[in-house]
Coordinates of C-alpha atoms and ligand atoms in Angstrom, one line a residue:
M1 CA 0.0 0.0 0.0
V2 CA 2.7 2.4 1.1
F3 CA 4.7 1.5 -1.9
L4 CA 1.8 2.2 -4.2
C5 CA 1.2 5.6 -2.7
L6 CA 4.8 6.5 -3.2
C7 CA 4.6 5.3 -6.7
V8 CA 1.6 7.5 -7.4
Q9 CA 3.3 10.5 -5.9
T10 CA 6.5 10.2 -7.8
T11 CA 5.0 9.5 -11.2
M12 CA 2.4 12.2 -10.8
P13 CA 4.1 15.4 -9.9
I14 CA 1.3 17.8 -8.7
H15 CA 1.6 20.2 -11.6
T16 CA 1.6 17.9 -14.6
K17 CA -0.8 19.0 -17.3
P18 CA -2.6 22.0 -15.8
N19 CA -5.7 23.3 -17.5
I20 CA -4.9 26.3 -19.6
V21 CA -7.2 29.3 -20.2
L22 CA -5.9 31.8 -22.7
I23 CA -7.9 35.1 -22.9
L24 CA -7.1 37.4 -25.7
A25 CA -8.8 40.8 -25.9
D26 CA -9.1 42.5 -29.3
D27 CA -7.6 46.0 -29.8
L28 CA -7.3 46.6 -26.0
G29 CA -4.7 49.2 -25.1
I30 CA -2.2 48.8 -22.3
G31 CA -3.4 52.1 -21.0
D32 CA -7.0 50.9 -20.6
V33 CA -6.3 48.5 -17.8
G34 CA -6.4 49.3 -14.1
C35 CA -3.3 47.4 -13.1
Y36 CA -1.4 49.1 -15.8
G37 CA -2.1 52.5 -14.4
N38 CA -5.6 53.4 -15.5
D39 CA -7.4 54.9 -12.5
T40 CA -10.6 55.8 -14.1
L41 CA -11.6 52.7 -16.1
R42 CA -12.6 49.8 -13.8
T43 CA -11.1 46.4 -14.6
P44 CA -11.2 44.7 -11.2
N45 CA -11.1 41.2 -12.6
I46 CA -8.0 41.7 -14.7
D47 CA -6.5 43.5 -11.8
R48 CA -7.3 40.5 -9.6
L49 CA -5.4 38.3 -12.1
S50 CA -2.4 40.6 -11.7
R51 CA -2.6 40.6 -7.9
E52 CA -2.7 36.8 -7.8
G53 CA -0.1 36.3 -10.6
V54 CA 2.6 37.8 -12.7
R55 CA 2.3 41.0 -14.7
L56 CA 4.5 41.7 -17.7
T57 CA 5.2 45.3 -18.5
Q58 CA 7.0 44.6 -21.8
H59 CA 4.8 42.1 -23.5
I60 CA 5.1 42.5 -27.2
S61 CA 2.8 41.4 -30.0
A62 CA 4.4 40.2 -33.3
A63 CA 2.3 42.7 -35.3
S64 CA 0.1 45.6 -34.7
L65 CA -2.8 44.1 -36.6
C66 CA -5.1 41.2 -35.9
T67 CA -4.5 38.5 -38.5
P68 CA -0.6 38.5 -38.4
S69 CA -0.5 38.9 -34.6
R70 CA -2.9 36.0 -34.1
A71 CA -1.1 33.8 -36.6
A72 CA 2.1 34.4 -34.6
F73 CA 0.4 33.8 -31.3
L74 CA -1.0 30.4 -32.4
T75 CA 2.3 29.2 -33.9
G76 CA 5.1 30.9 -31.9
R77 CA 6.6 32.2 -35.2
Y78 CA 6.8 35.6 -36.8
P79 CA 3.9 35.9 -39.2
I80 CA 6.3 36.3 -42.2
R81 CA 7.4 32.7 -41.7
S82 CA 3.9 31.3 -42.3
G83 CA 3.1 33.7 -45.1
M84 CA 0.6 35.6 -42.9
A85 CA 2.3 39.0 -43.5
S86 CA 1.9 40.8 -46.7
D87 CA 2.1 44.3 -48.2
E88 CA -1.0 43.9 -50.3
S89 CA -3.6 43.1 -47.6
R90 CA -2.5 43.1 -44.0
V91 CA -5.6 41.4 -42.6
L92 CA -8.3 39.1 -43.9
L93 CA -11.5 41.1 -44.7
W94 CA -13.7 38.3 -46.0
T95 CA -14.8 35.1 -44.4
A96 CA -14.8 33.8 -48.0
A97 CA -11.1 34.7 -48.8
S98 CA -8.8 31.8 -49.6
G99 CA -5.8 32.9 -47.6
G100 CA -5.2 31.7 -44.0
L101 CA -3.0 29.9 -41.7
P102 CA -1.5 27.1 -43.8
A103 CA -2.2 23.5 -42.8
N104 CA 1.5 22.7 -42.4
E105 CA 1.7 25.2 -39.5
T106 CA 1.5 23.7 -36.0
T107 CA -0.5 25.5 -33.4
F108 CA -0.2 24.9 -29.7
G109 CA -3.7 23.4 -29.9
K110 CA -2.5 20.7 -32.2
I111 CA 0.4 19.7 -29.9
L112 CA -1.8 19.8 -26.8
Q113 CA -4.4 17.6 -28.5
Q114 CA -1.6 15.0 -29.0
Q115 CA -0.9 15.3 -25.2
G116 CA -4.4 14.4 -24.3
Y117 CA -5.9 17.9 -23.9
T118 CA -9.4 18.8 -24.9
T119 CA -9.0 22.0 -26.8
G120 CA -11.5 24.7 -27.5
L121 CA -11.6 28.1 -29.2
V122 CA -14.5 30.4 -28.3
G123 CA -14.7 33.8 -30.0
K124 CA -12.8 35.3 -32.8
W125 CA -10.5 33.3 -35.2
H126 CA -9.5 35.6 -38.1
V127 CA -6.9 33.4 -39.7
G128 CA -8.9 31.9 -42.5
V129 CA -11.6 29.4 -43.3
S130 CA -11.4 27.5 -46.6
C131 CA -8.9 27.2 -49.5
D132 CA -10.6 25.8 -52.6
T133 CA -14.2 24.7 -51.9
R134 CA -16.9 26.0 -49.6
N135 CA -16.5 23.3 -47.0
D136 CA -12.9 22.2 -47.2
H137 CA -12.3 24.3 -44.1
C138 CA -8.5 24.0 -44.5
H139 CA -7.7 27.0 -42.3
H140 CA -10.6 26.4 -39.9
P141 CA -9.9 26.0 -36.1
L142 CA -11.0 22.4 -36.2
N143 CA -8.2 21.8 -38.7
H144 CA -5.7 23.6 -36.5
G145 CA -5.8 21.8 -33.3
F146 CA -9.1 22.7 -31.7
H147 CA -11.7 20.0 -30.9
Y148 CA -14.4 22.7 -30.5
F149 CA -15.1 26.0 -32.0
Y150 CA -17.8 28.5 -31.4
G151 CA -17.5 32.1 -32.6
T152 CA -16.8 34.2 -35.6
P153 CA -14.4 32.8 -38.2
L154 CA -13.5 36.4 -39.1
T155 CA -13.7 39.4 -36.8
L156 CA -16.3 42.0 -35.8
V157 CA -16.5 44.8 -38.4
L158 CA -18.4 48.1 -38.2
D159 CA -20.9 46.8 -40.7
C160 CA -22.0 44.1 -38.3
E161 CA -24.0 46.7 -36.5
N162 CA -25.7 49.4 -38.4
K163 CA -26.0 52.1 -35.8
H164 CA -22.4 53.4 -36.1
T165 CA -22.1 53.7 -39.8
E166 CA -23.2 56.7 -41.7
I167 CA -25.1 54.5 -44.2
G168 CA -26.5 52.4 -41.4
R169 CA -27.8 55.1 -39.2
R170 CA -29.2 57.5 -41.8
Q171 CA -29.3 56.1 -45.2
M172 CA -30.1 52.5 -44.6
P173 CA -33.7 52.9 -43.4
T174 CA -34.4 55.5 -46.1
Y175 CA -33.0 53.3 -48.8
W176 CA -35.0 50.4 -47.6
F177 CA -38.2 52.5 -47.4
Y178 CA -37.7 53.6 -51.0
T179 CA -36.8 50.1 -52.1
R180 CA -40.1 48.9 -50.8
I181 CA -42.1 51.8 -52.4
L182 CA -40.5 51.1 -55.7
A183 CA -41.1 47.4 -55.5
F184 CA -44.8 48.1 -54.7
L185 CA -45.0 50.5 -57.6
L186 CA -43.5 47.8 -59.9
L187 CA -46.0 45.3 -58.7
L188 CA -48.9 47.7 -59.3
V189 CA -47.8 48.5 -62.8
T190 CA -47.2 44.9 -63.7
L191 CA -50.6 43.9 -62.3
G192 CA -52.1 46.8 -64.2
K193 CA -50.5 45.8 -67.4
V194 CA -51.4 42.1 -67.1
S195 CA -55.0 42.8 -66.3
G196 CA -55.2 45.4 -69.1
Y197 CA -56.2 48.4 -66.9
L198 CA -52.9 50.2 -67.7
R199 CA -51.9 50.9 -71.2
V200 CA -48.1 50.9 -70.9
S201 CA -45.8 48.9 -73.0
W202 CA -43.8 45.9 -71.7
R203 CA -40.7 48.0 -72.4
V204 CA -41.7 50.5 -69.8
V205 CA -42.4 47.8 -67.3
S206 CA -39.0 46.2 -67.8
I207 CA -37.2 49.5 -67.6
L208 CA -39.0 50.1 -64.3
G209 CA -38.1 46.6 -63.1
L210 CA -34.4 47.2 -64.0
G211 CA -34.4 50.5 -62.1
V212 CA -35.9 48.8 -59.0
F213 CA -33.3 46.0 -59.2
L214 CA -30.4 48.5 -59.5
F215 CA -31.7 50.4 -56.6
F216 CA -31.9 47.3 -54.5
I217 CA -28.3 46.3 -55.5
S218 CA -27.0 49.7 -54.5
W219 CA -28.8 49.4 -51.1
Y220 CA -27.5 45.9 -50.6
S221 CA -23.9 46.5 -51.6
S222 CA -23.6 49.5 -49.4
Y223 CA -25.4 48.1 -46.4
G224 CA -26.2 44.4 -46.4
F225 CA -23.3 42.8 -48.2
I226 CA -20.5 42.9 -45.7
R227 CA -22.9 42.2 -42.8
H228 CA -24.4 39.2 -44.5
W229 CA -21.2 37.5 -45.6
D230 CA -18.8 38.5 -42.8
C231 CA -20.9 38.8 -39.6
I232 CA -21.5 35.1 -38.9
L233 CA -21.3 32.7 -36.0
M234 CA -20.2 29.1 -36.4
R235 CA -20.3 26.1 -34.2
N236 CA -17.6 23.7 -35.3
H237 CA -18.2 23.3 -39.1
E238 CA -21.7 24.6 -39.1
V239 CA -22.9 28.2 -39.6
R240 CA -25.3 29.0 -36.7
E241 CA -26.1 32.7 -37.3
Q242 CA -26.1 34.6 -40.5
S243 CA -26.0 37.5 -40.0
M244 CA -25.3 37.5 -36.3
V245 CA -27.5 39.5 -34.0
L246 CA -25.0 41.5 -32.2
E247 CA -27.1 42.2 -29.1
K248 CA -26.9 38.5 -28.3
T249 CA -23.4 37.8 -29.3
P250 CA -21.3 38.7 -26.2
S251 CA -23.5 36.6 -24.0
L252 CA -23.5 33.7 -26.4
I253 CA -19.7 33.8 -26.4
R254 CA -19.5 34.1 -22.6
R255 CA -21.9 31.2 -22.1
E256 CA -20.1 29.0 -24.6
A257 CA -16.8 29.6 -22.8
I258 CA -18.2 28.8 -19.4
A259 CA -20.0 25.7 -20.8
F260 CA -16.7 24.5 -22.3
I261 CA -15.0 24.7 -18.9
E262 CA -17.8 22.9 -17.2
R263 CA -18.0 20.2 -19.8
N264 CA -14.3 19.5 -19.6
K265 CA -13.6 20.1 -15.9
Q266 CA -12.2 16.6 -15.6
G267 CA -9.3 18.1 -17.6
P268 CA -6.9 18.6 -18.9
F269 CA -8.3 21.2 -21.2
L270 CA -7.2 24.3 -23.1
L271 CA -9.6 27.1 -23.7
F272 CA -8.6 29.9 -26.0
L273 CA -11.2 32.6 -25.3
S274 CA -10.6 35.1 -28.1
L275 CA -12.9 37.9 -27.0
L276 CA -14.8 40.0 -29.5
Q277 CA -14.3 43.0 -27.2
V278 CA -13.1 45.7 -27.5
H279 CA -13.2 45.9 -31.3
T280 CA -15.6 48.2 -33.0
P281 CA -18.6 48.3 -33.2
L282 CA -18.2 48.0 -29.4
T283 CA -21.3 45.9 -28.9
T284 CA -22.2 46.4 -25.3
S285 CA -25.0 44.9 -23.2
K286 CA -27.7 47.2 -21.8
N287 CA -26.3 46.5 -18.3
F288 CA -23.1 48.2 -19.1
L289 CA -24.1 51.1 -21.3
G290 CA -23.4 54.4 -19.7
R291 CA -21.7 52.8 -16.7
S292 CA -18.1 53.8 -17.3
R293 CA -16.5 57.2 -17.2
H294 CA -15.2 56.7 -20.7
G295 CA -18.2 56.6 -23.0
L296 CA -19.1 53.6 -25.2
Y297 CA -15.5 52.4 -25.3
G298 CA -15.1 52.4 -21.6
D299 CA -18.4 50.6 -21.2
N300 CA -17.2 47.9 -23.6
V301 CA -13.9 47.5 -21.7
E302 CA -15.8 47.2 -18.4
E303 CA -18.1 44.5 -19.8
M304 CA -15.1 42.6 -21.1
D305 CA -13.5 42.7 -17.7
W306 CA -16.8 41.4 -16.2
I307 CA -16.7 38.5 -18.7
V308 CA -13.1 37.7 -17.5
G309 CA -14.5 37.7 -14.0
K310 CA -17.2 35.2 -14.9
I311 CA -14.5 32.9 -16.3
L312 CA -12.5 33.2 -13.1
D313 CA -15.7 32.6 -11.0
T314 CA -16.4 29.4 -13.0
L315 CA -12.8 28.2 -12.3
D316 CA -13.4 28.9 -8.6
Q317 CA -16.8 27.2 -8.5
E318 CA -15.5 24.1 -10.2
G319 CA -12.4 24.0 -7.9
L320 CA -10.1 24.4 -10.9
T321 CA -8.3 27.6 -9.9
N322 CA -5.2 25.9 -8.5
N323 CA -4.5 23.7 -11.4
T324 CA -5.3 26.2 -14.1
L325 CA -2.9 28.5 -15.8
V326 CA -4.8 31.7 -16.8
Y327 CA -3.3 34.1 -19.3
F328 CA -4.7 37.5 -20.3
A329 CA -3.4 39.7 -23.1
S330 CA -4.5 41.8 -26.1
D331 CA -3.7 41.0 -29.7
H332 CA -2.1 44.4 -30.2
G333 CA -2.5 48.0 -29.1
A334 CA -5.5 50.2 -29.2
V335 CA -6.7 51.9 -32.3
L336 CA -6.0 55.7 -32.1
G337 CA -8.0 58.5 -33.6
F338 CA -11.0 56.5 -34.5
R339 CA -14.1 58.6 -34.0
I340 CA -17.5 58.6 -35.7
D341 CA -19.8 61.5 -34.9
G342 CA -17.6 62.6 -32.1
I343 CA -17.7 59.2 -30.4
T344 CA -14.3 57.7 -29.6
L345 CA -14.2 54.1 -30.7
G346 CA -10.7 53.3 -29.7
G347 CA -8.7 53.0 -26.6
W348 CA -5.5 54.3 -24.9
N349 CA -2.0 53.1 -25.1
G350 CA -0.8 55.0 -22.0
I351 CA 2.6 56.6 -22.4
Y352 CA 3.5 54.7 -25.5
K353 CA 3.6 56.3 -28.9
G354 CA 1.3 55.2 -31.7
G355 CA -1.3 52.4 -31.9
K356 CA -2.9 49.7 -34.0
G357 CA -1.5 49.6 -37.5
M358 CA 1.2 52.2 -37.0
G359 CA 4.4 50.4 -38.0
G360 CA 6.7 49.5 -35.2
W361 CA 5.8 52.2 -32.7
E362 CA 5.5 50.9 -29.2
G363 CA 1.8 51.7 -28.6
G364 CA 0.7 49.3 -31.3
I365 CA 2.7 46.3 -30.0
R366 CA 3.2 46.7 -26.2
V367 CA 0.1 45.1 -24.6
P368 CA -1.1 43.9 -21.2
G369 CA 0.2 40.4 -20.4
I370 CA -0.7 38.6 -17.2
F371 CA -0.2 35.0 -16.0
R372 CA -1.9 33.4 -13.0
W373 CA -1.3 30.0 -11.5
P374 CA -1.7 30.0 -7.8
G375 CA 0.9 28.0 -5.9
V376 CA 3.2 27.7 -8.9
L377 CA 3.6 31.3 -10.0
P378 CA 4.4 34.0 -7.4
A379 CA 1.5 36.4 -6.7
G380 CA 1.9 40.1 -7.4
R381 CA 5.2 39.8 -9.3
V382 CA 6.0 42.3 -12.0
I383 CA 8.5 41.5 -14.8
D384 CA 9.9 44.3 -16.9
G385 CA 12.1 42.3 -19.4
P386 CA 11.0 41.8 -23.0
T387 CA 8.5 39.0 -23.6
S388 CA 6.4 38.2 -26.7
L389 CA 3.0 36.9 -27.4
M390 CA 4.8 34.2 -29.4
D391 CA 6.1 32.9 -26.1
I392 CA 2.7 31.4 -25.3
F393 CA 3.3 28.7 -27.9
P394 CA 6.4 27.0 -26.3
T395 CA 5.2 27.8 -22.8
V396 CA 1.9 26.0 -23.0
V397 CA 3.3 23.2 -25.3
Q398 CA 5.9 22.3 -22.7
L399 CA 3.5 22.7 -19.8
G400 CA 1.3 20.1 -21.5
G401 CA 4.1 17.7 -21.8
G402 CA 4.7 18.3 -25.5
Q403 CA 7.7 19.3 -27.5
V404 CA 8.0 22.3 -29.8
P405 CA 8.5 21.2 -33.5
Q406 CA 12.2 20.8 -34.3
D407 CA 11.9 21.1 -38.0
R408 CA 11.3 24.9 -38.1
V409 CA 12.3 28.1 -36.4
I410 CA 10.2 28.9 -33.3
D411 CA 10.6 32.5 -32.3
G412 CA 8.9 32.3 -28.9
R413 CA 10.6 31.2 -25.7
D414 CA 9.3 29.1 -22.8
L415 CA 8.4 31.7 -20.1
M416 CA 8.0 29.4 -17.1
P417 CA 11.5 29.8 -15.8
L418 CA 11.1 33.6 -15.9
L419 CA 7.6 33.7 -14.5
R420 CA 8.6 31.4 -11.6
G421 CA 11.7 33.5 -10.9
Q422 CA 14.2 30.7 -11.7
V423 CA 16.0 33.0 -14.1
S424 CA 16.2 36.7 -13.8
H425 CA 16.4 37.6 -17.5
S426 CA 14.1 37.2 -20.4
E427 CA 15.6 35.0 -23.1
H428 CA 14.8 37.5 -25.8
E429 CA 17.8 39.6 -26.6
F430 CA 16.3 40.9 -29.9
L431 CA 12.7 41.3 -31.1
F432 CA 11.8 42.4 -34.6
H433 CA 8.8 44.6 -35.4
Y434 CA 7.2 44.1 -38.7
C435 CA 4.6 46.1 -40.6
G436 CA 3.1 43.7 -43.2
S437 CA 6.1 42.0 -44.6
Q438 CA 8.4 45.0 -44.0
L439 CA 10.7 45.1 -41.1
H440 CA 10.2 48.5 -39.5
A441 CA 12.1 48.3 -36.3
A442 CA 14.0 46.1 -33.9
R443 CA 14.7 46.1 -30.2
W444 CA 17.8 45.0 -28.3
Y445 CA 17.7 44.3 -24.6
Q446 CA 21.3 44.7 -23.5
R447 CA 21.3 42.5 -20.4
E448 CA 24.6 43.7 -18.9
S449 CA 23.6 47.3 -18.8
G450 CA 19.8 46.8 -18.6
R451 CA 19.3 49.2 -21.4
L452 CA 16.6 48.7 -24.0
W453 CA 17.4 50.0 -27.4
K454 CA 15.0 50.3 -30.2
A455 CA 15.9 51.2 -33.8
H456 CA 13.3 52.2 -36.3
F457 CA 14.5 51.7 -39.9
V458 CA 11.1 52.7 -41.3
T459 CA 8.4 54.8 -39.8
P460 CA 5.0 55.8 -41.2
V461 CA 4.5 59.5 -42.1
F462 CA 2.2 61.1 -39.7
H463 CA -0.1 63.9 -40.9
P464 CA -0.4 66.6 -40.0
E465 CA 3.1 67.2 -38.6
G466 CA 3.3 66.6 -34.8
H467 CA 0.1 64.5 -34.8
V468 CA 0.2 60.7 -34.2
G469 CA -1.8 59.1 -36.9
C470 CA -2.0 58.9 -40.7
A471 CA -3.9 61.2 -43.0
R472 CA -6.0 58.9 -45.1
S473 CA -7.0 56.2 -42.6
V474 CA -6.6 55.3 -39.0
L475 CA -4.2 52.6 -40.1
C476 CA -0.9 53.6 -41.6
P477 CA 0.6 52.1 -44.7
C478 CA 3.7 49.9 -44.4
H479 CA 5.6 50.7 -47.6
K480 CA 4.1 53.7 -49.2
D481 CA 4.1 57.0 -47.4
V482 CA 6.9 56.0 -45.0
T483 CA 10.2 57.5 -44.1
H484 CA 13.3 55.4 -44.3
H485 CA 16.0 56.1 -41.7
D486 CA 19.7 55.5 -42.2
P487 CA 21.1 55.6 -39.6
P488 CA 18.0 54.3 -38.0
L489 CA 16.0 56.4 -35.4
L490 CA 17.4 55.1 -32.2
F491 CA 15.7 55.3 -28.8
D492 CA 16.7 54.1 -25.4
L493 CA 13.4 52.8 -24.1
S494 CA 14.8 52.2 -20.6
R495 CA 15.0 56.0 -20.3
D496 CA 12.6 57.2 -22.9
P497 CA 9.7 54.6 -23.1
S498 CA 7.6 57.1 -25.0
E499 CA 10.1 57.2 -27.9
A500 CA 10.1 61.0 -27.7
M501 CA 13.8 61.8 -28.0
P502 CA 15.7 60.1 -30.8
L503 CA 19.4 59.6 -29.9
S504 CA 22.2 61.0 -32.0
P505 CA 25.9 60.1 -32.2
S506 CA 26.6 63.2 -30.2
S507 CA 24.0 62.6 -27.5
E508 CA 24.8 58.9 -27.2
P509 CA 28.5 57.8 -27.3
S510 CA 27.6 54.2 -28.2
F511 CA 25.2 55.2 -31.0
Y512 CA 27.1 53.5 -33.8
A513 CA 28.1 50.5 -31.8
V514 CA 24.4 49.9 -30.8
V515 CA 23.2 50.5 -34.4
S516 CA 25.6 48.1 -35.9
H517 CA 24.9 45.5 -33.4
I518 CA 21.2 45.7 -34.1
K519 CA 21.8 45.7 -37.8
E520 CA 23.9 42.6 -37.5
A521 CA 21.2 40.8 -35.5
T522 CA 18.6 41.9 -38.1
R523 CA 20.6 40.4 -40.9
E524 CA 21.0 37.2 -39.0
H525 CA 17.3 37.1 -38.4
Q526 CA 16.6 37.7 -42.0
R527 CA 18.9 34.8 -43.0
T528 CA 16.5 32.5 -41.2
L529 CA 13.5 33.4 -43.4
T530 CA 12.6 31.2 -46.3
P531 CA 10.1 32.0 -49.1
V532 CA 6.6 30.7 -48.4
P533 CA 3.3 31.1 -50.3
R534 CA 1.8 34.5 -49.5
Q535 CA -1.4 33.9 -47.8
L536 CA -2.5 37.5 -47.9
S537 CA -1.8 38.3 -51.5
G538 CA -4.4 40.2 -53.5
F539 CA -5.8 37.1 -55.0
N540 CA -6.0 35.3 -51.6
T541 CA -7.9 38.1 -49.9
V542 CA -10.7 38.9 -52.3
W543 CA -14.3 37.6 -51.7
K544 CA -14.8 34.3 -53.4
P545 CA -18.5 33.4 -53.4
W546 CA -17.7 29.7 -53.8
L547 CA -15.9 29.7 -50.5
Q548 CA -18.6 31.6 -48.6
P549 CA -19.8 29.7 -45.5
C550 CA -23.6 29.6 -45.7
C551 CA -26.3 28.1 -43.5
G552 CA -28.7 27.5 -46.4
V553 CA -28.4 27.0 -50.1
F554 CA -26.0 29.7 -51.4
P555 CA -26.8 32.6 -51.7
F556 CA -29.9 32.1 -49.5
C557 CA -28.1 32.0 -46.2
W558 CA -30.2 33.1 -43.2
C559 CA -30.2 31.5 -39.8
Q560 CA -30.5 32.5 -36.1
E561 CA -29.4 30.9 -32.9
N562 CA -32.4 29.9 -30.8
V563 CA -32.1 31.6 -27.5
H564 CA -34.9 30.6 -25.2
P565 CA -36.6 33.6 -23.8
R566 CA -36.1 32.2 -20.3
D567 CA -32.3 32.0 -20.8
E568 CA -30.6 34.7 -19.0
L569 CA -28.5 36.6 -21.5
Ligands
NAG1 C1 -8.1 55.3 -19.0 O1 -8.7 54.8 -20.2 C2 -9.5 55.7 -20.9 C3 -10.2 55.0 -22.0 O2 -9.3 54.5 -23.0 C4 -8.6 56.9 -21.3 O3 -9.3 57.9 -22.0 C5 -7.9 57.5 -20.1 O4 -7.0 58.5 -20.5 C6 -7.1 56.4 -19.3 N1 -6.6 57.0 -18.1 C7 -5.3 56.9 -17.7 C8 -5.0 57.5 -16.4 O5 -4.5 56.3 -18.4

């Protein structure tokens, strides 16, 4: 008996195969979170994670836009290695585009599945659906290491909700009204002609018919098209809502995440909760509207935090807290300067310059990053060294007992030794900051001196002068309308985290030495890149009707989730 007990104890160290809950917010800025210094937005649940775990202050995303950042997160590799970075289109804009995470890429989900984990993705995917036919689902989560998927294969876009868009709010109802009037008129004229009451020629009837049809097409293409084809919810391979009813979506996602944990509490499980918040159109439940001090955006952040709290409550109730690693981060920085009708639709990146889609500036890539695992990770610890969202891949793979693939470059590093305090320095000496497929900047963490250098080789041109943001759109281009710097713009982030004062050879004695060291590392990095198919090329990112997920017979795709009126939303 005694022997048996010993046996069990030695072969089963307490912490083998923890459950893993990865929560990724969308477009949340580092300055939007309480434990990162925001004292007016309330995020008590994220703050609780930080109090009970380890908070990273230099957590860097591989790109400042969704699709490439998420591809890197899932694979632990710079998006350029999987072909998920491009100059033509930087993100997927259609569910029915053929580009996406290639099948030969290995996600952490795939490896954890092999290690006996039940893996689930709830929320946003945004790295592709199908390649050649409507249902091949070559890029779909179920083909990339997830046993279960519920959510949107793309992302939220403004068109998913009509109240924020110009067309939606003002023109759409008017358009629709006239469409119906015209259709009615057409019907009357046709009936009149058929019954002989009206003496018009068939030519007039058909011209009228054509006019009505064109009017409808113009209404549909400016209002209904994107919404119908992009704003959909799927469960596994099946389309469940088309178009999604946004009022219900956040609660559907929340309940799916909780149900996944409850179904799999025997563990081990991995849940990737990829939140739809706080991306526009900032769909917020009635309970949270008007609650924050920061308008619609703040309300949306507070609801997101509440959802995080519900997940933590579920872990507590099921007694899973002590054997579950919880991670919280944002896919990249907040979007700046996005306002419609005076309403701010983006967040705040604190002291960091720039934001979503602005090249290599810090605000677009430095995000909140928190790990909690009571009893294993110290509580209340703060780590300032550089870490990357790509580190999640090797970290969770190794926690689950798996091995990272040996046949390819993995850019992430196992974070456990750093999080547990077994080593004092991050393993990242260099990190590279891409904009599309262009390398815009690189950082060098000089361990001996503790200095953190960042060199910008290319920066977007901000308009007007002195303003942070680009003229034509909230997202800056990567290769047109940019400034090339040689020598690069060099900053010492350890003294100037806001990238406000570029160094010069006269202000910084080691200027040239630092620059040449970074350039050498950059060349070395670039030597490890191999050509791969460009997943986001122009051809791979256009809408291809034959790939369109549809819950009926294409193009007649309409369906709704049945939510029982008694179900609490
Ligand atoms: C808190 O977040 C809001 C919303 O993004 C922002 O407007 C505000 O400036 C932030 N406050 C601080 C102190 O960072």
